[in-house]
Short mmCIF file of C-alpha atoms in Angstrom, two decimals:
data_model
loop_
_atom_site.label_atom_id
_atom_site.label_comp_id
_atom_site.label_asym_id
_atom_site.label_seq_id
_atom_site.Cartn_x
_atom_site.Cartn_y
_atom_site.Cartn_z
CA MET V 145 -10.21 9.86 11.57
CA SER V 146 -13.38 10.11 9.47
CA GLY V 147 -15.64 10.70 12.45
CA ASN V 148 -17.26 7.33 12.19
CA ASP V 149 -18.48 6.19 15.58
CA ARG V 150 -17.89 2.54 14.71
CA GLU V 151 -14.19 1.78 14.84
CA ILE V 152 -13.11 -0.93 12.46
CA GLY V 153 -10.78 -3.78 13.68
CA LEU V 154 -9.90 -5.28 17.00
CA GLU V 155 -6.93 -5.14 19.34
CA SER V 156 -7.23 -8.79 20.34
CA ILE V 157 -8.64 -11.67 18.39
CA VAL V 158 -8.97 -15.48 18.71
CA ILE V 159 -6.77 -17.39 16.36
CA ASP V 160 -7.14 -21.09 15.34
CA VAL V 161 -3.91 -22.44 14.10
CA LEU V 162 -2.03 -25.80 13.70
CA ILE V 163 1.28 -25.65 15.55
CA ASN V 164 3.44 -28.75 14.87
CA ASP V 165 0.37 -30.56 13.80
CA ARG V 166 -1.45 -29.76 17.09
CA ARG V 167 -4.55 -27.44 16.99
CA VAL V 168 -4.15 -24.31 19.14
CA VAL V 169 -6.98 -21.84 19.74
CA ARG V 170 -5.90 -18.81 21.69
CA ARG V 171 -6.89 -15.20 22.25
CA ILE V 172 -3.89 -12.92 21.19
CA ASP V 173 -3.05 -9.27 21.08
CA VAL V 174 -2.98 -8.31 17.39
CA ARG V 175 0.29 -6.40 17.92
CA GLN V 176 2.10 -9.58 18.88
CA HIS V 177 4.46 -11.20 16.30
CA LEU V 178 4.49 -14.86 15.76
CA GLY V 179 7.93 -15.27 17.30
CA ASP V 180 6.64 -14.06 20.75
CA PHE V 181 3.53 -16.12 20.44
CA LEU V 182 5.62 -19.33 19.99
CA ARG V 183 8.18 -18.45 22.66
CA VAL V 184 6.10 -16.69 25.31
CA ASP V 185 2.60 -18.11 24.91
CA LEU V 186 3.45 -21.61 23.84
CA GLU V 187 6.98 -21.96 25.42
CA LEU V 188 8.44 -23.19 22.17
CA THR V 189 11.83 -21.52 22.75
CA GLY V 190 13.64 -23.27 19.99
CA THR V 191 12.64 -20.36 17.66
CA HIS V 192 15.12 -17.71 18.53
CA LEU V 193 14.73 -13.97 18.34
CA GLY V 194 17.79 -12.01 17.28
CA CYS V 195 17.04 -8.73 15.61
CA GLU V 196 13.26 -8.70 15.49
CA HIS V 197 13.29 -6.76 12.27
CA GLY V 198 13.85 -9.39 9.64
CA VAL V 199 17.59 -9.24 9.24
CA CYS V 200 19.11 -12.16 11.12
CA GLY V 201 16.95 -15.21 10.28
CA ALA V 202 17.20 -16.77 13.79
CA CYS V 203 13.36 -16.80 14.01
CA THR V 204 12.76 -18.81 10.89
CA ILE V 205 9.72 -21.10 11.05
CA LEU V 206 7.65 -22.89 8.44
CA LEU V 207 4.29 -21.24 7.65
CA ASP V 208 2.21 -23.51 5.43
CA GLY V 209 5.39 -25.45 4.68
CA ARG V 210 7.50 -22.46 3.64
CA THR V 211 10.24 -20.72 5.60
CA THR V 212 9.05 -17.52 7.14
CA ARG V 213 10.52 -14.98 9.52
CA ALA V 214 8.36 -15.29 12.75
CA CYS V 215 9.33 -11.68 13.68
CA LEU V 216 7.94 -10.37 10.40
CA THR V 217 4.61 -12.19 10.79
CA LEU V 218 1.80 -11.10 13.05
CA THR V 219 0.35 -13.95 15.07
CA ALA V 220 -2.90 -12.89 13.56
CA GLN V 221 -1.62 -13.70 10.12
CA ALA V 222 -1.14 -17.33 11.07
CA HIS V 223 -4.82 -17.90 11.61
CA GLY V 224 -6.07 -20.89 9.73
CA LYS V 225 -2.61 -21.90 8.71
CA GLN V 226 0.01 -24.46 9.64
CA VAL V 227 3.10 -23.61 11.59
CA HIS V 228 6.10 -25.89 12.06
CA THR V 229 8.91 -25.07 14.34
CA ILE V 230 12.28 -26.59 15.08
CA GLU V 231 10.65 -28.52 17.84
CA GLY V 232 8.12 -30.20 15.59
CA LEU V 233 10.47 -30.94 12.76
CA SER V 234 13.05 -32.31 15.11
CA GLU V 235 10.52 -34.74 16.69
CA SER V 236 9.24 -35.82 13.32
CA GLY V 237 12.75 -36.84 12.19
CA ALA V 238 12.55 -34.53 9.21
CA LEU V 239 15.85 -32.86 10.16
CA ASP V 240 17.84 -35.95 11.21
CA GLU V 241 20.28 -36.05 8.32
CA LEU V 242 20.92 -32.26 8.58
CA ARG V 243 21.37 -32.37 12.33
CA GLU V 244 23.91 -35.17 12.05
CA ALA V 245 25.80 -33.33 9.39
CA PHE V 246 25.86 -30.16 11.35
CA ILE V 247 27.41 -31.99 14.34
CA ALA V 248 29.87 -33.91 12.06
CA HIS V 249 31.10 -30.65 10.38
CA ASN V 250 31.09 -28.62 13.64
CA ALA V 251 28.39 -26.31 12.02
CA ALA V 252 26.90 -25.30 15.33
CA GLN V 253 29.03 -23.43 17.83
CA CYS V 254 26.82 -21.28 20.08
CA ALA V 255 23.80 -22.69 18.15
CA PHE V 256 21.74 -19.44 18.34
CA CYS V 257 21.35 -19.49 14.53
CA SER V 258 21.05 -23.24 14.18
CA SER V 259 17.18 -23.58 14.23
CA GLY V 260 16.94 -21.01 11.45
CA MET V 261 19.83 -22.50 9.53
CA LEU V 262 18.39 -25.97 9.77
CA LEU V 263 14.90 -24.90 8.61
CA THR V 264 16.30 -22.91 5.67
CA ALA V 265 18.61 -25.73 4.69
CA HIS V 266 15.69 -28.17 5.01
CA GLU V 267 13.61 -25.95 2.49
CA LEU V 268 16.62 -25.97 0.02
CA LEU V 269 16.72 -29.72 0.26
CA GLN V 270 13.01 -30.04 -0.31
CA LEU V 271 13.23 -28.02 -3.49
CA GLY V 272 14.99 -31.10 -4.91
CA LYS V 273 17.21 -29.10 -7.27
CA THR V 274 20.82 -29.73 -8.13
CA VAL V 275 22.69 -26.82 -6.48
CA SER V 276 26.20 -25.64 -6.29
CA ARG V 277 28.13 -24.41 -3.32
CA ASP V 278 27.36 -20.82 -4.31
CA ASP V 279 23.62 -21.73 -4.57
CA ILE V 280 23.71 -23.02 -0.95
CA ARG V 281 25.50 -19.85 0.12
CA ASN V 282 22.91 -17.69 -1.54
CA TYR V 283 19.97 -19.70 -0.11
CA LEU V 284 21.31 -19.34 3.42
CA SER V 285 22.27 -15.69 2.92
CA GLY V 286 19.26 -14.57 5.03
CA ASN V 287 20.48 -16.35 8.08
CA ILE V 288 23.31 -14.71 10.03
CA CYS V 289 25.88 -16.78 11.98
CA ARG V 290 28.41 -14.95 14.18
CA CYS V 291 30.56 -17.92 15.17
CA THR V 292 31.45 -20.42 12.48
CA GLY V 293 32.16 -18.15 9.47
CA TYR V 294 29.67 -20.11 7.39
CA HIS V 295 32.04 -22.58 5.76
CA ALA V 296 31.22 -25.36 8.29
CA ILE V 297 27.46 -24.76 7.71
CA ILE V 298 27.82 -24.84 4.01
CA ASP V 299 29.99 -27.95 4.21
CA ALA V 300 27.30 -29.71 6.31
CA VAL V 301 24.52 -28.81 3.89
CA GLU V 302 26.62 -29.79 0.92
CA SER V 303 27.42 -33.19 2.46
CA VAL V 304 23.67 -33.91 2.87
CA LEU V 305 22.91 -32.75 -0.73
CA ARG V 306 25.85 -34.94 -2.02
CA ALA V 307 24.45 -37.98 -0.23
CA LYS V 308 21.07 -37.28 -1.93
CA GLY V 309 22.76 -36.73 -5.30
CA GLY V 310 21.74 -33.04 -5.37
CA ALA V 311 25.08 -31.39 -5.12
CA ALA V 312 26.67 -29.92 -8.39
CA MET G 54 11.53 -4.05 19.04
CA LYS G 55 7.80 -4.64 19.74
CA ALA G 56 5.09 -2.96 17.71
CA ARG G 57 2.87 -0.41 19.35
CA GLY G 58 -0.78 -1.09 19.68
CA PHE G 59 -3.08 -0.98 16.64
CA ARG G 60 -6.31 -2.49 15.47
CA TYR G 61 -6.41 -5.37 13.03
CA TYR G 62 -9.07 -6.14 10.44
CA ARG G 63 -9.32 -9.14 8.14
CA PRO G 64 -11.79 -8.19 5.36
CA GLY G 65 -13.70 -10.82 3.44
CA SER G 66 -13.46 -8.97 0.15
CA LEU G 67 -11.60 -6.24 -1.69
CA LYS G 68 -14.67 -4.00 -1.34
CA GLU G 69 -14.68 -4.48 2.41
CA ALA G 70 -10.94 -3.70 2.40
CA VAL G 71 -11.08 -0.37 0.66
CA HIS G 72 -14.14 0.68 2.64
CA ALA G 73 -12.24 -0.01 5.81
CA LEU G 74 -9.33 2.26 4.56
CA ARG G 75 -11.77 5.04 3.59
CA ASP G 76 -13.71 4.90 6.81
CA THR G 77 -10.61 4.93 9.03
CA GLY G 78 -8.70 7.58 7.21
CA PRO G 79 -5.02 7.99 6.22
CA ASP G 80 -3.55 6.32 9.30
CA ALA G 81 -4.93 3.00 8.23
CA VAL G 82 -2.70 0.82 6.23
CA ALA G 83 -3.25 -2.30 3.96
CA MET G 84 -0.87 -5.24 4.68
CA ALA G 85 -0.29 -8.22 2.41
CA GLY G 86 2.90 -10.12 3.32
CA GLY G 87 3.99 -7.47 5.78
CA GLN G 88 7.68 -7.97 5.11
CA SER G 89 8.45 -4.29 5.09
CA LEU G 90 5.61 -3.20 7.30
CA LEU G 91 6.44 -5.52 10.24
CA ALA G 92 10.04 -4.35 10.34
CA ALA G 93 8.84 -0.78 10.49
CA LEU G 94 6.25 -1.66 13.16
CA ASN G 95 8.79 -3.49 15.29
CA MET G 96 11.18 -0.57 15.10
CA ARG G 97 8.26 1.87 15.69
CA LEU G 98 8.99 3.72 12.51
CA SER G 99 5.38 3.17 11.53
CA ASN G 100 2.34 3.79 13.70
CA PRO G 101 -0.86 2.90 11.92
CA SER G 102 -4.11 2.90 13.81
CA LEU G 103 -5.58 0.04 11.72
CA ILE G 104 -3.97 -2.71 9.71
CA VAL G 105 -6.21 -4.11 7.03
CA ASP G 106 -4.90 -7.65 6.22
CA ILE G 107 -5.45 -8.36 2.55
CA GLY G 108 -2.86 -11.12 2.40
CA ASP G 109 -5.31 -13.93 1.96
CA LEU G 110 -7.91 -12.30 -0.31
CA PRO G 111 -8.23 -14.74 -3.22
CA GLU G 112 -9.28 -11.95 -5.65
CA LEU G 113 -5.78 -10.41 -5.43
CA GLN G 114 -3.76 -13.53 -6.08
CA GLY G 115 -2.71 -15.34 -9.24
CA ILE G 116 -0.97 -14.98 -12.54
CA GLU G 117 -2.58 -15.21 -15.96
CA GLU G 118 -1.81 -14.30 -19.56
CA VAL G 119 -4.48 -12.29 -21.38
CA ASP G 120 -4.03 -10.69 -24.83
CA GLY G 121 -0.30 -10.17 -24.83
CA VAL G 122 -0.29 -9.02 -21.16
CA VAL G 123 0.79 -11.01 -18.07
CA ARG G 124 -1.48 -10.08 -15.18
CA ILE G 125 0.10 -10.51 -11.71
CA GLY G 126 -2.19 -10.31 -8.79
CA ALA G 127 -1.08 -7.88 -6.13
CA THR G 128 -0.73 -10.38 -3.34
CA THR G 129 1.12 -12.92 -5.37
CA ARG G 130 4.23 -13.83 -3.41
CA HIS G 131 7.67 -13.25 -4.84
CA ALA G 132 8.57 -16.92 -4.66
CA ASP G 133 5.33 -17.82 -6.62
CA ILE G 134 6.19 -15.31 -9.32
CA LEU G 135 9.69 -16.72 -9.64
CA ARG G 136 8.48 -20.33 -10.16
CA ASN G 137 5.58 -19.41 -12.50
CA ALA G 138 5.86 -21.03 -15.90
CA VAL G 139 3.93 -18.29 -17.79
CA ILE G 140 6.33 -15.64 -16.54
CA GLY G 141 9.38 -17.87 -17.04
CA LYS G 142 8.36 -18.22 -20.61
CA ARG G 143 6.93 -14.86 -21.50
CA VAL G 144 8.80 -12.36 -19.38
CA PRO G 145 11.96 -14.15 -18.16
CA LEU G 146 13.39 -10.72 -17.12
CA ILE G 147 10.98 -10.84 -14.16
CA CYS G 148 12.48 -14.04 -12.77
CA GLU G 149 16.03 -12.75 -13.32
CA VAL G 150 15.27 -9.57 -11.46
CA GLY G 151 13.09 -11.20 -8.75
CA SER G 152 15.66 -13.73 -7.67
CA HIS G 153 17.63 -10.87 -6.11
CA ILE G 154 14.73 -9.83 -3.85
CA ALA G 155 15.78 -10.29 -0.21
CA HIS G 156 16.13 -13.87 1.18
CA ALA G 157 14.27 -17.14 0.72
CA ALA G 158 12.00 -16.64 3.73
CA VAL G 159 11.12 -13.04 2.73
CA ARG G 160 10.45 -14.07 -0.87
CA ASN G 161 8.02 -16.77 0.56
CA ARG G 162 5.80 -14.05 2.16
CA GLY G 163 6.50 -10.69 0.47
CA THR G 164 4.19 -9.69 -2.41
CA ILE G 165 4.65 -7.80 -5.61
CA GLY G 166 1.84 -5.29 -4.68
CA GLY G 167 3.42 -4.67 -1.30
CA SER G 168 6.77 -3.97 -2.86
CA LEU G 169 5.22 -1.54 -5.36
CA ALA G 170 3.17 0.21 -2.73
CA TYR G 171 6.17 0.59 -0.34
CA ALA G 172 8.33 1.98 -3.27
CA ASP G 173 11.80 1.50 -1.76
CA PRO G 174 14.31 3.02 -4.06
CA ALA G 175 16.49 -0.15 -3.78
CA ALA G 176 13.67 -2.55 -4.49
CA GLU G 177 13.69 -4.67 -7.58
CA TRP G 178 10.02 -4.81 -8.64
CA PRO G 179 9.46 -1.01 -9.08
CA ALA G 180 12.48 -0.69 -11.35
CA ALA G 181 11.47 -3.79 -13.35
CA MET G 182 7.89 -2.63 -13.72
CA VAL G 183 8.89 0.81 -14.94
CA ALA G 184 11.37 -0.69 -17.38
CA LEU G 185 8.79 -3.20 -18.77
CA GLN G 186 6.23 -0.37 -19.08
CA ALA G 187 3.77 -2.24 -16.83
CA SER G 188 0.41 -0.72 -15.64
CA VAL G 189 -0.66 -0.74 -12.03
CA ILE G 190 -4.41 -1.40 -11.37
CA LEU G 191 -5.76 0.31 -8.29
CA ALA G 192 -9.16 -0.14 -6.53
CA SER G 193 -10.95 2.26 -4.13
CA PRO G 194 -14.57 2.72 -3.00
CA ARG G 195 -14.81 4.99 -6.08
CA GLY G 196 -13.92 2.13 -8.49
CA GLU G 197 -10.80 1.08 -10.35
CA ARG G 198 -8.21 3.01 -12.17
CA VAL G 199 -5.18 2.17 -14.29
CA ILE G 200 -1.94 4.00 -13.94
CA PRO G 201 1.31 3.42 -15.88
CA ALA G 202 4.06 2.21 -13.53
CA GLU G 203 6.13 5.18 -14.82
CA GLN G 204 3.59 7.60 -13.25
CA PHE G 205 2.90 5.49 -10.14
CA PHE G 206 6.30 6.25 -8.51
CA VAL G 207 6.58 9.98 -7.66
CA GLY G 208 9.29 10.25 -5.07
CA LEU G 209 11.29 8.53 -2.30
CA LEU G 210 8.83 6.00 -0.81
CA GLU G 211 6.10 7.89 -2.51
CA THR G 212 3.46 6.73 -4.94
CA ALA G 213 0.28 7.91 -6.57
CA LEU G 214 -1.72 5.71 -4.24
CA GLU G 215 -4.54 7.49 -2.48
CA SER G 216 -5.11 6.55 1.20
CA ASP G 217 -8.28 4.52 0.38
CA GLU G 218 -6.62 2.70 -2.60
CA ILE G 219 -5.30 -0.78 -2.82
CA ILE G 220 -3.25 -2.21 -5.67
CA VAL G 221 -5.24 -4.99 -7.34
CA ARG G 222 -2.73 -6.23 -9.89
CA VAL G 223 0.05 -5.21 -12.20
CA ASP G 224 -0.29 -5.85 -15.93
CA VAL G 225 3.04 -6.50 -17.69
CA PRO G 226 3.02 -6.34 -21.49
CA ILE G 227 4.92 -9.20 -23.00
CA PRO G 228 8.00 -7.54 -24.69
CA ALA G 229 7.83 -7.24 -28.45
CA SER G 230 10.04 -9.72 -30.34
CA GLY G 231 13.53 -8.27 -30.75
CA ILE G 232 13.50 -6.52 -27.42
CA ILE G 233 16.46 -7.60 -25.46
CA THR G 234 16.54 -7.32 -21.72
CA GLY G 235 19.24 -7.22 -19.02
CA PHE G 236 19.60 -6.76 -15.28
CA GLY G 237 22.42 -6.42 -12.85
CA GLU G 238 22.84 -5.29 -9.30
CA LEU G 239 25.48 -5.08 -6.54
CA ALA G 240 24.70 -5.85 -2.97
CA ARG G 241 26.96 -6.65 0.00
CA ARG G 242 25.58 -10.12 0.17
CA HIS G 243 22.94 -11.81 -1.99
CA GLY G 244 19.56 -10.57 -1.03
CA ASP G 245 20.66 -7.35 0.74
CA PHE G 246 19.51 -3.96 -0.47
CA ALA G 247 21.13 -3.03 -3.78
CA ILE G 248 23.89 -0.50 -3.58
CA ALA G 249 23.24 0.04 -7.29
CA GLY G 250 21.52 -1.83 -10.05
CA LEU G 251 19.80 -1.39 -13.34
CA VAL G 252 17.13 -2.89 -15.62
CA VAL G 253 17.59 -2.51 -19.37
CA CYS G 254 15.12 -3.16 -22.28
CA THR G 255 16.43 -2.36 -25.71
CA LEU G 256 16.62 -3.11 -29.39
CA ILE G 257 20.00 -3.91 -30.92
CA ASP G 258 20.74 -3.35 -34.64
CA LYS G 259 24.12 -3.82 -36.18
CA HIS G 260 25.90 -3.59 -32.83
CA LYS G 261 24.04 -0.42 -31.91
CA LEU G 262 21.61 0.17 -29.09
CA ILE G 263 18.29 1.43 -30.45
CA ASP G 264 15.91 3.22 -28.12
CA PRO G 265 17.17 1.70 -24.91
CA ARG G 266 14.96 1.92 -21.83
CA ILE G 267 16.99 2.04 -18.60
CA VAL G 268 15.82 2.20 -14.98
CA TYR G 269 18.23 2.29 -11.93
CA LEU G 270 17.61 0.97 -8.51
CA GLY G 271 19.60 1.68 -5.30
CA CYS G 272 21.26 4.70 -6.82
CA SER G 273 18.08 6.59 -7.97
CA GLU G 274 15.64 8.45 -5.62
CA TYR G 275 12.77 6.33 -7.05
CA ALA G 276 12.05 4.02 -9.95
CA ARG G 277 11.87 6.19 -13.12
CA PRO G 278 13.24 6.03 -16.72
CA ALA G 279 16.86 7.20 -16.67
CA VAL G 280 16.09 9.72 -19.48
CA ASN G 281 19.59 11.17 -19.75
CA MET G 282 21.23 7.78 -20.00
CA MET G 283 18.53 6.66 -22.52
CA ARG G 284 19.35 9.60 -24.63
CA ALA G 285 23.18 9.20 -24.23
CA LEU G 286 23.14 5.58 -25.16
CA ASP G 287 20.78 5.61 -28.06
CA GLN G 288 22.59 4.64 -31.25
CA MET G 289 25.74 3.96 -29.29
CA GLU G 290 27.84 1.19 -30.46
CA ILE G 291 28.30 -1.88 -28.18
CA PRO G 292 30.37 -3.13 -26.46
CA LEU G 293 30.63 0.25 -24.62
CA SER G 294 34.41 0.65 -24.15
CA ASN G 295 34.55 3.37 -21.54
CA ALA G 296 32.25 5.51 -19.53
CA ALA G 297 33.52 8.89 -20.79
CA ASN G 298 30.62 9.40 -23.16
CA PHE G 299 27.91 8.71 -20.63
CA ALA G 300 29.40 9.84 -17.25
CA ASP G 301 27.51 13.22 -17.28
CA ALA G 302 24.27 11.58 -18.08
CA LEU G 303 24.69 8.97 -15.35
CA ARG G 304 25.43 11.77 -12.84
CA LYS G 305 22.13 13.39 -13.72
CA ASP G 306 20.05 10.09 -13.52
CA ALA G 307 21.80 8.61 -10.47
CA PRO G 308 23.08 11.50 -8.38
CA SER G 309 24.83 9.97 -5.42
CA ASN G 310 25.44 11.75 -2.17
CA ASP G 311 27.77 10.49 0.66
CA VAL G 312 26.02 8.33 3.09
CA PRO G 313 27.48 6.71 6.22
CA GLY G 314 29.56 3.72 5.03
CA LEU G 315 29.44 4.63 1.31
CA ARG G 316 30.85 7.64 -0.53
CA GLY G 317 28.75 9.06 -3.37
CA GLU G 318 31.71 8.79 -5.73
CA THR G 319 32.04 5.11 -4.99
CA ARG G 320 28.37 4.43 -5.66
CA GLN G 321 28.68 6.40 -8.88
CA LYS G 322 31.60 4.31 -9.98
CA ILE G 323 29.68 1.14 -9.13
CA ALA G 324 26.67 2.32 -11.17
CA GLU G 325 29.01 3.12 -14.07
CA VAL G 326 30.73 -0.31 -14.04
CA LEU G 327 27.34 -2.08 -13.75
CA THR G 328 25.90 -0.17 -16.65
CA ARG G 329 28.78 -1.21 -18.90
CA ARG G 330 28.65 -4.81 -17.61
CA VAL G 331 24.93 -5.21 -18.20
CA ILE G 332 24.80 -3.46 -21.53
CA ASN G 333 27.86 -5.41 -22.77
CA SER G 334 26.46 -8.74 -21.76
CA LEU G 335 23.07 -8.26 -23.42
CA GLU G 336 22.31 -11.29 -25.55
CA ARG G 337 22.41 -10.37 -29.17
CA PRO G 338 19.42 -11.25 -31.38
CA LYS G 339 19.97 -14.48 -33.29
#
């Protein structure tokens, strides 16, 4: 420490954030990550916490429209931004085709990874590119599933892409 | 898997940011995307007293071409670099290399400055910036300084950054015409840390490599020119048929020790095969 008597920074701050298009203003501990804020403070438990160090992808949410790992994001970093979770996107109908395809292809077994898989697959669809099966596999590579062996998930995403004319 | 307590500060300008670092001392840390820092905080491998959040400072963002140089703001996100038209046209190697960085969600948040400051030996940007002879621009309360990427990385996770300095941007010179570039890496799954990889920039004349510049990742302690390999391969005819004439040089530039799950010998072999693969697939000048 430099011996300054004025310490810089705060241990708790007020954040103002849009969660699933609803304005939320709360005081939070700055050490809290966004996954805990969603699950504990807001009781949005559709965002799952697996590894909490950025490896498993279960906590994937959309921050300003882009997939983001909630466990690798401080709640404080979401200040002034938009967050969408599996709850918000499910209610809006944005995931309907993907959800139906996941059910049809048996792509959810225990479903722990499903919210993250759905949001990541949703982002891939939004990119609007023509993609191959390998591209789908690479795009979903940051989301770990311990049940299905991935083929069913890739089948499901491919079927939605095919229906939209985006599968190579 | 929860971070310890720390203080958090969101500065309004770069000036406020570097002063906060100076006034707090070496246990303050700047954070942009936080994609490496948050993992380290959650696992309690890192214990800063203050986090200075520079992620939304507009003066550190953006990409522009100025006098033969592509300037990339430090907090430009990987995903934004990969979809940038100037970079795609002027330095396509950057897009090729960057597409191997982690996974989509991490590329959406992580920044080039953060990757350079963290200096992970398996990271893609440090190797690419050294290979492309980029310069790193640093700011502190004392002003700005420019340092070649080659001198910025000094050891395992170690850089020339002083504790009150923040990376402002990286300046990448547009490769001269005739320079041919290549990249390859091997990871267990797409986006994982590279077991081994390399970035190559070279001239090719009559099927011979001329003055090749090679930087390894994953199998080198830090991003630096692979000087022994560069000497060994200079004037060598391609395609390289076998590794006999560069095996010793590779051992010096990418010495591999046994680690849990991977024998040094195996990593060495992977580096050797990748080197031949990347060099032999370099696109010849038309």
